[in-house]
Short mmCIF file of C-alpha atoms in Angstrom, two decimals:
data_model
loop_
_atom_site.label_atom_id
_atom_site.label_comp_id
_atom_site.label_asym_id
_atom_site.label_seq_id
_atom_site.Cartn_x
_atom_site.Cartn_y
_atom_site.Cartn_z
CA MET A 24 -28.94 100.01 49.34
CA THR A 25 -29.79 103.58 48.32
CA THR A 26 -28.13 106.29 46.25
CA VAL A 27 -27.09 109.68 47.64
CA ASP A 28 -30.39 111.22 46.45
CA GLY A 29 -32.38 108.67 48.40
CA SER A 30 -33.67 106.61 45.45
CA ARG A 31 -33.51 102.82 45.53
CA ALA A 32 -30.54 101.33 43.67
CA VAL A 33 -29.91 97.83 42.36
CA ASP A 34 -27.92 95.59 44.69
CA ASP A 35 -24.91 94.87 42.45
CA THR A 36 -23.94 91.74 44.35
CA ALA A 37 -27.39 90.19 43.96
CA ALA A 38 -27.49 91.16 40.28
CA LEU A 39 -24.16 89.48 39.67
CA GLN A 40 -25.42 86.29 41.27
CA ARG A 41 -28.53 86.25 39.04
CA THR A 42 -26.90 86.87 35.68
CA VAL A 43 -24.80 84.77 33.36
CA ALA A 44 -21.99 86.65 31.64
CA VAL A 45 -20.87 85.28 28.26
CA VAL A 46 -17.40 86.44 27.28
CA GLY A 47 -16.33 85.96 23.68
CA VAL A 48 -12.54 85.68 23.65
CA THR A 49 -10.09 85.83 20.76
CA SER A 50 -6.76 85.34 22.53
CA ALA A 51 -5.15 83.79 25.59
CA SER A 52 -4.85 87.26 27.15
CA ASP A 53 -8.63 87.67 26.82
CA VAL A 54 -9.07 84.37 28.65
CA GLN A 55 -6.69 85.49 31.39
CA ALA A 56 -8.65 88.69 31.92
CA ALA A 57 -11.95 86.83 32.09
CA VAL A 58 -10.61 84.24 34.55
CA ARG A 59 -9.07 86.88 36.82
CA SER A 60 -12.29 88.86 36.85
CA ALA A 61 -14.35 85.78 37.64
CA ALA A 62 -11.99 84.77 40.44
CA TYR A 63 -12.11 88.29 41.91
CA HIS A 64 -15.91 88.25 41.95
CA ARG A 65 -16.00 84.58 43.07
CA ARG A 66 -18.04 83.51 40.07
CA PRO A 67 -17.67 80.01 38.56
CA VAL A 68 -16.14 79.72 35.09
CA ILE A 69 -17.66 77.50 32.41
CA VAL A 70 -16.26 76.97 28.91
CA ALA A 71 -19.11 76.86 26.40
CA GLU A 72 -20.43 78.52 23.24
CA SER A 73 -23.41 80.11 25.00
CA GLY A 74 -24.85 80.66 28.43
CA ALA A 75 -27.71 78.21 27.86
CA GLY A 76 -28.06 75.98 30.91
CA ALA A 77 -25.26 77.71 32.82
CA PRO A 78 -25.89 78.25 36.55
CA ALA A 79 -26.81 81.74 37.69
CA GLY A 80 -23.78 83.85 38.46
CA SER A 81 -21.50 82.01 36.01
CA VAL A 82 -18.94 83.48 33.66
CA VAL A 83 -19.20 81.57 30.39
CA ILE A 84 -16.08 81.79 28.24
CA ASP A 85 -16.74 81.24 24.54
CA THR A 86 -13.48 80.24 22.80
CA SER A 87 -15.04 79.62 19.37
CA ARG A 88 -13.14 82.51 17.77
CA MET A 89 -9.72 81.17 18.81
CA ARG A 90 -9.03 79.53 15.45
CA GLU A 91 -5.26 79.54 15.13
CA ILE A 92 -3.85 76.52 13.27
CA HIS A 93 -0.17 75.83 12.74
CA ILE A 94 1.09 72.64 11.07
CA ASP A 95 4.77 71.71 11.28
CA PRO A 96 5.37 69.09 8.56
CA GLU A 97 8.96 68.50 9.71
CA THR A 98 8.03 67.41 13.24
CA ARG A 99 4.55 66.19 12.18
CA THR A 100 2.81 68.21 14.85
CA ALA A 101 -0.13 70.58 14.95
CA ARG A 102 -0.91 73.49 17.25
CA VAL A 103 -4.56 74.53 17.25
CA GLY A 104 -6.55 77.11 19.16
CA ALA A 105 -9.47 76.20 21.38
CA GLY A 106 -12.05 77.16 18.75
CA VAL A 107 -10.75 74.91 15.97
CA CYS A 108 -12.99 72.08 14.75
CA TRP A 109 -11.68 68.83 13.33
CA GLN A 110 -12.75 69.63 9.77
CA GLN A 111 -10.56 72.75 9.85
CA ALA A 112 -7.61 70.94 11.43
CA GLN A 113 -7.81 68.06 8.95
CA GLN A 114 -7.92 70.36 5.96
CA ALA A 115 -4.79 72.17 7.17
CA ALA A 116 -2.93 68.91 7.85
CA ALA A 117 -3.97 67.44 4.49
CA HIS A 118 -1.88 70.03 2.65
CA HIS A 119 1.12 68.06 3.96
CA ASP A 120 -0.46 64.58 3.55
CA LEU A 121 -0.85 64.37 7.33
CA THR A 122 -3.81 63.65 9.58
CA GLY A 123 -4.76 63.79 13.23
CA LEU A 124 -6.79 61.31 15.28
CA ALA A 125 -10.02 63.06 14.42
CA ALA A 126 -13.52 62.60 15.79
CA SER A 127 -16.36 61.06 13.80
CA SER A 128 -17.86 64.52 13.21
CA GLY A 129 -15.96 67.36 11.55
CA SER A 130 -17.83 69.90 13.67
CA THR A 131 -16.37 68.53 16.91
CA ARG A 132 -13.91 70.85 18.65
CA VAL A 133 -10.37 69.44 18.76
CA VAL A 134 -9.64 70.65 22.30
CA GLY A 135 -12.76 69.39 24.08
CA TYR A 136 -12.69 66.05 22.25
CA THR A 137 -9.03 65.44 23.10
CA ALA A 138 -9.36 66.58 26.71
CA GLY A 139 -12.09 63.95 27.08
CA GLY A 140 -9.87 61.21 25.61
CA GLY A 141 -10.71 61.31 21.91
CA LEU A 142 -11.84 58.06 20.25
CA SER A 143 -11.13 58.21 16.53
CA PRO A 144 -13.32 55.75 14.57
CA VAL A 145 -10.76 55.66 11.76
CA LEU A 146 -7.31 55.83 13.38
CA GLY A 147 -7.98 54.74 16.97
CA ARG A 148 -7.17 51.06 16.56
CA ARG A 149 -3.96 51.94 14.76
CA TYR A 150 -2.66 54.69 17.07
CA GLY A 151 -4.77 54.80 20.25
CA PHE A 152 -6.65 57.72 21.74
CA ALA A 153 -6.16 61.32 20.69
CA ALA A 154 -5.13 62.11 24.28
CA ASP A 155 -2.25 59.63 23.91
CA HIS A 156 -0.62 61.89 21.32
CA VAL A 157 -0.79 65.29 22.99
CA ARG A 158 2.60 66.99 23.21
CA ALA A 159 1.63 70.06 25.25
CA VAL A 160 -1.40 71.94 26.58
CA GLU A 161 -1.63 75.73 26.79
CA LEU A 162 -3.75 76.48 29.85
CA VAL A 163 -5.04 79.48 31.77
CA SER A 164 -5.08 78.23 35.35
CA ALA A 165 -7.10 79.37 38.36
CA ASP A 166 -4.58 82.11 39.21
CA GLY A 167 -5.04 83.63 35.76
CA GLU A 168 -1.58 82.63 34.58
CA LEU A 169 -0.93 81.24 31.09
CA ARG A 170 1.01 77.96 31.34
CA ARG A 171 2.46 75.49 28.91
CA VAL A 172 1.89 72.06 30.45
CA ASP A 173 3.70 68.93 29.25
CA ALA A 174 4.54 65.48 30.58
CA VAL A 175 8.01 66.51 31.74
CA GLY A 176 7.36 69.80 33.51
CA GLU A 177 4.05 68.99 35.23
CA PRO A 178 3.30 65.27 34.82
CA ASP A 179 0.31 65.13 37.21
CA LEU A 180 -1.48 68.09 35.64
CA PHE A 181 -0.67 66.83 32.13
CA TRP A 182 -2.01 63.38 33.06
CA ALA A 183 -5.33 64.91 34.16
CA LEU A 184 -5.71 67.25 31.18
CA CYS A 185 -5.32 64.37 28.71
CA GLY A 186 -8.47 62.32 29.11
CA GLY A 187 -9.81 63.70 32.38
CA GLY A 188 -11.78 66.60 30.94
CA SER A 189 -11.03 70.28 31.36
CA GLU A 190 -12.09 71.33 34.85
CA LEU A 191 -8.56 72.42 35.72
CA GLY A 192 -8.47 75.60 33.67
CA VAL A 193 -9.29 77.00 30.26
CA ILE A 194 -7.36 75.23 27.50
CA THR A 195 -6.46 77.89 24.95
CA ALA A 196 -4.35 75.75 22.59
CA LEU A 197 -3.23 72.17 22.08
CA GLU A 198 -0.13 70.63 20.48
CA PHE A 199 -0.43 67.07 19.19
CA ALA A 200 1.15 64.58 16.81
CA LEU A 201 0.09 64.03 13.21
CA TYR A 202 0.48 60.91 11.08
CA PRO A 203 1.34 60.37 7.40
CA HIS A 204 -1.94 59.28 5.83
CA ALA A 205 -3.48 60.96 2.82
CA HIS A 206 -6.17 58.44 1.84
CA LEU A 207 -8.27 55.65 3.29
CA TYR A 208 -10.66 53.03 1.96
CA GLY A 209 -14.00 53.21 3.67
CA GLY A 210 -17.67 53.98 3.70
CA ASP A 211 -20.97 52.31 4.50
CA LEU A 212 -22.65 49.04 3.66
CA CYS A 213 -26.40 49.21 4.36
CA TYR A 214 -28.76 46.26 4.61
CA ALA A 215 -32.49 45.71 5.00
CA ALA A 216 -33.88 44.60 8.35
CA GLU A 217 -34.44 40.96 7.36
CA HIS A 218 -30.71 40.41 6.85
CA SER A 219 -29.66 41.70 10.28
CA ARG A 220 -28.63 38.39 11.84
CA ALA A 221 -26.67 37.15 8.80
CA VAL A 222 -24.85 40.49 8.49
CA LEU A 223 -23.97 40.60 12.19
CA ASP A 224 -22.56 37.09 11.97
CA ALA A 225 -20.36 38.26 9.10
CA TYR A 226 -19.46 41.39 11.07
CA ARG A 227 -18.21 39.33 14.00
CA GLU A 228 -16.10 37.26 11.61
CA VAL A 229 -14.51 40.34 10.06
CA ALA A 230 -13.96 42.06 13.42
CA ALA A 231 -12.32 39.00 14.95
CA ALA A 232 -9.76 38.79 12.14
CA ALA A 233 -9.26 42.54 11.65
CA PRO A 234 -5.70 43.91 11.70
CA GLU A 235 -5.20 47.19 13.54
CA ASP A 236 -5.42 49.19 10.31
CA LEU A 237 -9.05 48.07 9.89
CA THR A 238 -12.00 49.27 11.96
CA VAL A 239 -15.52 47.97 11.40
CA SER A 240 -18.54 49.21 13.31
CA PHE A 241 -22.26 48.78 12.83
CA ALA A 242 -25.38 50.74 13.64
CA PHE A 243 -29.10 50.18 13.76
CA LEU A 244 -30.62 53.17 12.00
CA ARG A 245 -34.22 54.27 12.14
CA MET A 246 -34.24 56.66 9.23
CA PRO A 247 -36.64 59.61 9.00
CA ASP A 248 -38.95 59.92 6.00
CA LEU A 249 -37.16 62.93 4.53
CA PRO A 250 -35.94 63.82 1.01
CA SER A 251 -32.35 64.07 2.30
CA VAL A 252 -32.37 60.30 3.04
CA ALA A 253 -31.67 57.81 0.23
CA PRO A 254 -34.99 56.47 -1.16
CA THR A 255 -34.07 52.87 -0.31
CA LEU A 256 -33.60 53.84 3.37
CA ARG A 257 -36.25 56.52 3.84
CA GLY A 258 -38.63 55.84 6.73
CA ARG A 259 -37.19 52.38 7.36
CA PHE A 260 -35.01 50.43 9.77
CA GLY A 261 -31.56 49.82 8.35
CA LEU A 262 -28.38 48.12 9.42
CA ALA A 263 -25.26 50.05 8.44
CA VAL A 264 -21.76 48.63 8.67
CA ARG A 265 -19.06 51.34 8.73
CA VAL A 266 -15.65 50.44 7.31
CA ALA A 267 -12.32 52.27 7.60
CA TRP A 268 -9.16 50.67 6.18
CA LEU A 269 -5.76 52.37 6.01
CA GLY A 270 -4.15 50.13 3.39
CA ALA A 271 -4.55 49.32 -0.29
CA VAL A 272 -8.06 49.11 -1.74
CA GLN A 273 -7.73 45.54 -3.02
CA GLN A 274 -6.62 44.25 0.38
CA GLY A 275 -9.42 46.14 2.07
CA GLU A 276 -11.98 44.54 -0.23
CA GLN A 277 -10.68 41.10 0.71
CA LEU A 278 -10.82 41.85 4.43
CA VAL A 279 -14.49 42.84 4.27
CA ARG A 280 -15.48 40.10 1.78
CA PRO A 281 -17.67 38.23 4.33
CA LEU A 282 -19.76 41.39 4.67
CA LEU A 283 -20.06 41.78 0.91
CA ASP A 284 -21.16 38.14 0.60
CA ALA A 285 -23.55 38.14 3.57
CA ALA A 286 -26.56 39.79 1.93
CA PRO A 287 -27.60 42.25 -0.78
CA ARG A 288 -27.11 45.88 0.09
CA THR A 289 -29.72 48.62 -0.02
CA PHE A 290 -26.92 51.15 -0.27
CA GLU A 291 -23.13 51.09 -0.37
CA ASN A 292 -20.38 53.60 -0.94
CA LEU A 293 -17.10 51.86 -0.12
CA THR A 294 -14.42 53.81 -1.92
CA GLU A 295 -10.97 55.30 -1.60
CA MET A 296 -11.21 58.83 -0.25
CA PRO A 297 -8.97 61.61 1.05
CA PHE A 298 -8.76 61.87 4.83
CA THR A 299 -10.65 65.15 4.70
CA ASP A 300 -13.71 63.07 3.68
CA ALA A 301 -13.33 60.54 6.50
CA PHE A 302 -16.11 62.19 8.49
CA SER A 303 -18.58 60.81 5.93
CA VAL A 304 -17.89 57.24 7.10
CA HIS A 305 -19.94 57.70 10.25
CA GLY A 306 -21.78 60.85 9.27
CA ASP A 307 -22.41 61.81 12.89
CA PRO A 308 -24.22 65.16 13.17
CA GLY A 309 -22.48 66.10 16.41
CA PRO A 310 -19.85 65.02 18.92
CA ALA A 311 -21.87 63.36 21.65
CA ALA A 312 -23.93 60.21 22.09
CA ALA A 313 -26.84 60.36 24.51
CA THR A 314 -25.46 57.40 26.43
CA SER A 315 -22.78 54.78 25.95
CA ARG A 316 -21.30 51.71 27.58
CA LEU A 317 -18.22 49.56 27.07
CA LEU A 318 -18.56 45.92 26.05
CA GLY A 319 -16.01 43.27 26.92
CA ASP A 320 -16.98 41.11 23.94
CA LEU A 321 -19.64 40.64 21.28
CA THR A 322 -20.69 37.00 21.51
CA ASP A 323 -23.53 35.18 19.73
CA GLN A 324 -25.61 35.68 22.85
CA ALA A 325 -24.78 39.40 22.98
CA VAL A 326 -25.92 39.82 19.37
CA ASP A 327 -29.17 38.00 20.18
CA ALA A 328 -29.69 40.28 23.18
CA LEU A 329 -29.02 43.41 21.15
CA LEU A 330 -31.43 42.36 18.40
CA SER A 331 -34.14 41.45 20.90
CA ALA A 332 -33.92 44.80 22.72
CA ALA A 333 -33.24 47.26 19.88
CA GLY A 334 -33.41 45.36 16.59
CA PRO A 335 -35.85 45.67 13.70
CA GLY A 336 -38.67 43.94 15.53
CA ARG A 337 -38.74 46.58 18.26
CA ASP A 338 -40.13 50.10 18.30
CA PHE A 339 -36.95 51.49 19.87
CA PRO A 340 -37.15 55.31 20.33
CA ALA A 341 -33.65 56.24 19.11
CA GLU A 342 -32.25 57.22 15.74
CA THR A 343 -29.01 55.26 16.14
CA VAL A 344 -27.79 52.33 18.20
CA GLU A 345 -24.14 51.81 17.33
CA VAL A 346 -21.50 49.24 18.26
CA ARG A 347 -18.02 50.55 17.50
CA GLN A 348 -14.97 48.28 17.37
CA LEU A 349 -12.17 49.04 19.83
CA GLY A 350 -9.03 47.04 20.65
CA GLY A 351 -5.68 47.36 18.94
CA ALA A 352 -3.71 50.39 20.09
CA LEU A 353 -6.74 51.56 22.08
CA SER A 354 -6.02 48.71 24.51
CA ARG A 355 -2.40 49.67 25.13
CA SER A 356 -1.00 52.15 27.65
CA PRO A 357 0.49 55.29 26.06
CA ARG A 358 4.12 56.34 26.35
CA ARG A 359 3.00 59.43 28.25
CA PRO A 360 0.51 58.28 30.93
CA ASN A 361 -2.91 59.94 30.96
CA ALA A 362 -6.37 59.73 32.51
CA VAL A 363 -8.05 57.66 29.77
CA ALA A 364 -9.61 54.57 31.35
CA GLY A 365 -11.44 51.53 30.03
CA ARG A 366 -8.72 50.24 27.72
CA ASP A 367 -9.75 46.62 28.20
CA ALA A 368 -12.99 47.06 26.23
CA ARG A 369 -13.35 45.49 22.78
CA PHE A 370 -16.47 47.37 21.68
CA ARG A 371 -18.43 50.47 22.60
CA LEU A 372 -22.21 50.64 22.56
CA SER A 373 -23.71 54.10 22.04
CA VAL A 374 -27.27 55.30 21.66
CA SER A 375 -28.11 58.69 20.17
CA GLY A 376 -31.12 60.60 18.94
CA LEU A 377 -33.27 59.44 21.83
CA ASP A 378 -36.90 60.46 22.13
CA ARG A 379 -36.77 61.79 25.69
CA ARG A 380 -40.53 61.36 26.18
CA THR A 381 -40.50 57.60 25.69
CA SER A 382 -36.90 56.43 25.79
CA ARG A 383 -36.17 55.72 29.45
CA PRO A 384 -37.80 52.27 29.83
CA HIS A 385 -36.51 51.13 26.43
CA LEU A 386 -32.98 52.28 27.23
CA ARG A 387 -33.11 50.61 30.64
CA GLU A 388 -34.25 47.38 29.02
CA LEU A 389 -31.42 47.55 26.47
CA LEU A 390 -28.77 48.10 29.13
CA ASP A 391 -30.21 45.42 31.40
CA THR A 392 -30.33 42.93 28.52
CA LEU A 393 -26.69 43.61 27.65
CA SER A 394 -25.49 43.76 31.26
CA PRO A 395 -23.58 40.41 31.09
CA TRP A 396 -21.28 41.98 28.48
CA ILE A 397 -21.05 45.54 29.84
CA ILE A 398 -17.80 46.25 31.66
CA GLY A 399 -16.94 49.10 33.99
CA PRO A 400 -17.55 51.72 35.02
CA HIS A 401 -13.87 52.53 34.90
CA THR A 402 -12.92 55.46 37.06
CA VAL A 403 -9.91 57.58 37.80
CA ASP A 404 -11.94 60.10 39.75
CA ASP A 405 -9.99 59.84 43.01
CA ARG A 406 -6.74 60.96 41.39
CA LEU A 407 -8.56 63.62 39.36
CA ARG A 408 -10.08 65.03 42.54
CA GLU A 409 -6.65 65.24 44.17
CA ILE A 410 -5.20 67.10 41.20
CA LYS A 411 -8.25 69.37 41.03
CA ALA A 412 -7.84 70.25 44.72
CA ALA A 413 -4.16 71.06 44.20
CA HIS A 414 -4.61 73.27 41.13
CA ASP A 415 -8.08 74.75 41.65
CA PRO A 416 -8.75 74.69 45.40
CA ALA A 417 -11.58 77.25 45.13
CA ASN A 418 -13.35 75.13 42.48
CA LEU A 419 -13.39 78.05 40.04
CA PHE A 420 -13.76 75.89 36.91
CA ARG A 421 -17.04 74.03 36.53
CA THR A 422 -17.07 73.14 32.86
CA ALA A 423 -18.83 69.81 33.37
CA PRO A 424 -18.82 66.79 35.67
CA THR A 425 -15.65 64.77 35.24
CA ARG A 426 -15.86 63.30 31.74
CA ARG A 427 -14.57 59.97 30.54
CA TRP A 428 -14.12 59.09 26.90
CA TYR A 429 -16.74 56.36 26.94
CA GLU A 430 -19.64 58.45 28.31
#
């Protein structure tokens, strides 16, 4: 194309297809404007904090500045904006001795975590998934309209938004239930490599007898040689058992007694703490594991397989290999149906901090070795696709492939 004076001009259509536009929004009306503009120009919409990795021609909506938090202590509910992280939400709820079903990391966004299902390592076994306790979703849909979606008015769309990810629109706010807990008893018990088998035997004993108010998980840690790491763990393999108990301290100590008796600890910090400190139990630096699988059980043979593939005798190229206890309320269907699948699992295996240069064969070996105990994949994709086609027929929203809570 040329201008009226004959000079060559930029083809605006081609330029639009090459660029990625990042729109920082502060309100639902900002989101509506961005979605309507993207739909008009037929550009896909992605919700993210930056344009890194976004396909050419995308409109990236950054909701990080939408930080509204409202706590209603009478109804025990919270309403949070799309930019709110769990640390912020928990601090607001704690003023009323309430808590939500938070992630293991305080930096995790409430909305994205809950839309993907939301597995709380502290409250999950007691109450279920975070998605099970959503009351309403505020959503900008493909037509640019702002909608309040709940289980009564739009049950299919609500079902998909709770656990099926967020490819059906831009979630601008979320309303969810809170629960009356101010403190918990928890922390870490860390052991040297030579005690791994004895500790895991004790772990299985504690997990098998655990009431729903107790969650015990363990992780193989390959700790960096850094000043920020405790001297007894620095540069070494360690086995950490993570404990979260919702009852009295003395009862919690009795429940985990087999772990305390199993072997000497290189480090321990079991203590009563406010719920705002619960993120320290797992100490995860971010919201996502590199890969994860569901386990139907953790037998003697499964422990042997795990130790042989990723235990202290192996040069496994990952910072953390964790087995998190499930069951309890996580295994039960919620009162308001949703898209969370895989409720028959008893444990979740996750691997994070992988060395991408060397990890693939080691990870494949680990998963192959544990294959007799891996269950799934569980999928609800067919129904999600039907709902997607009904509410976003032009496939405007491309936030991510359909996400499930266990991946």
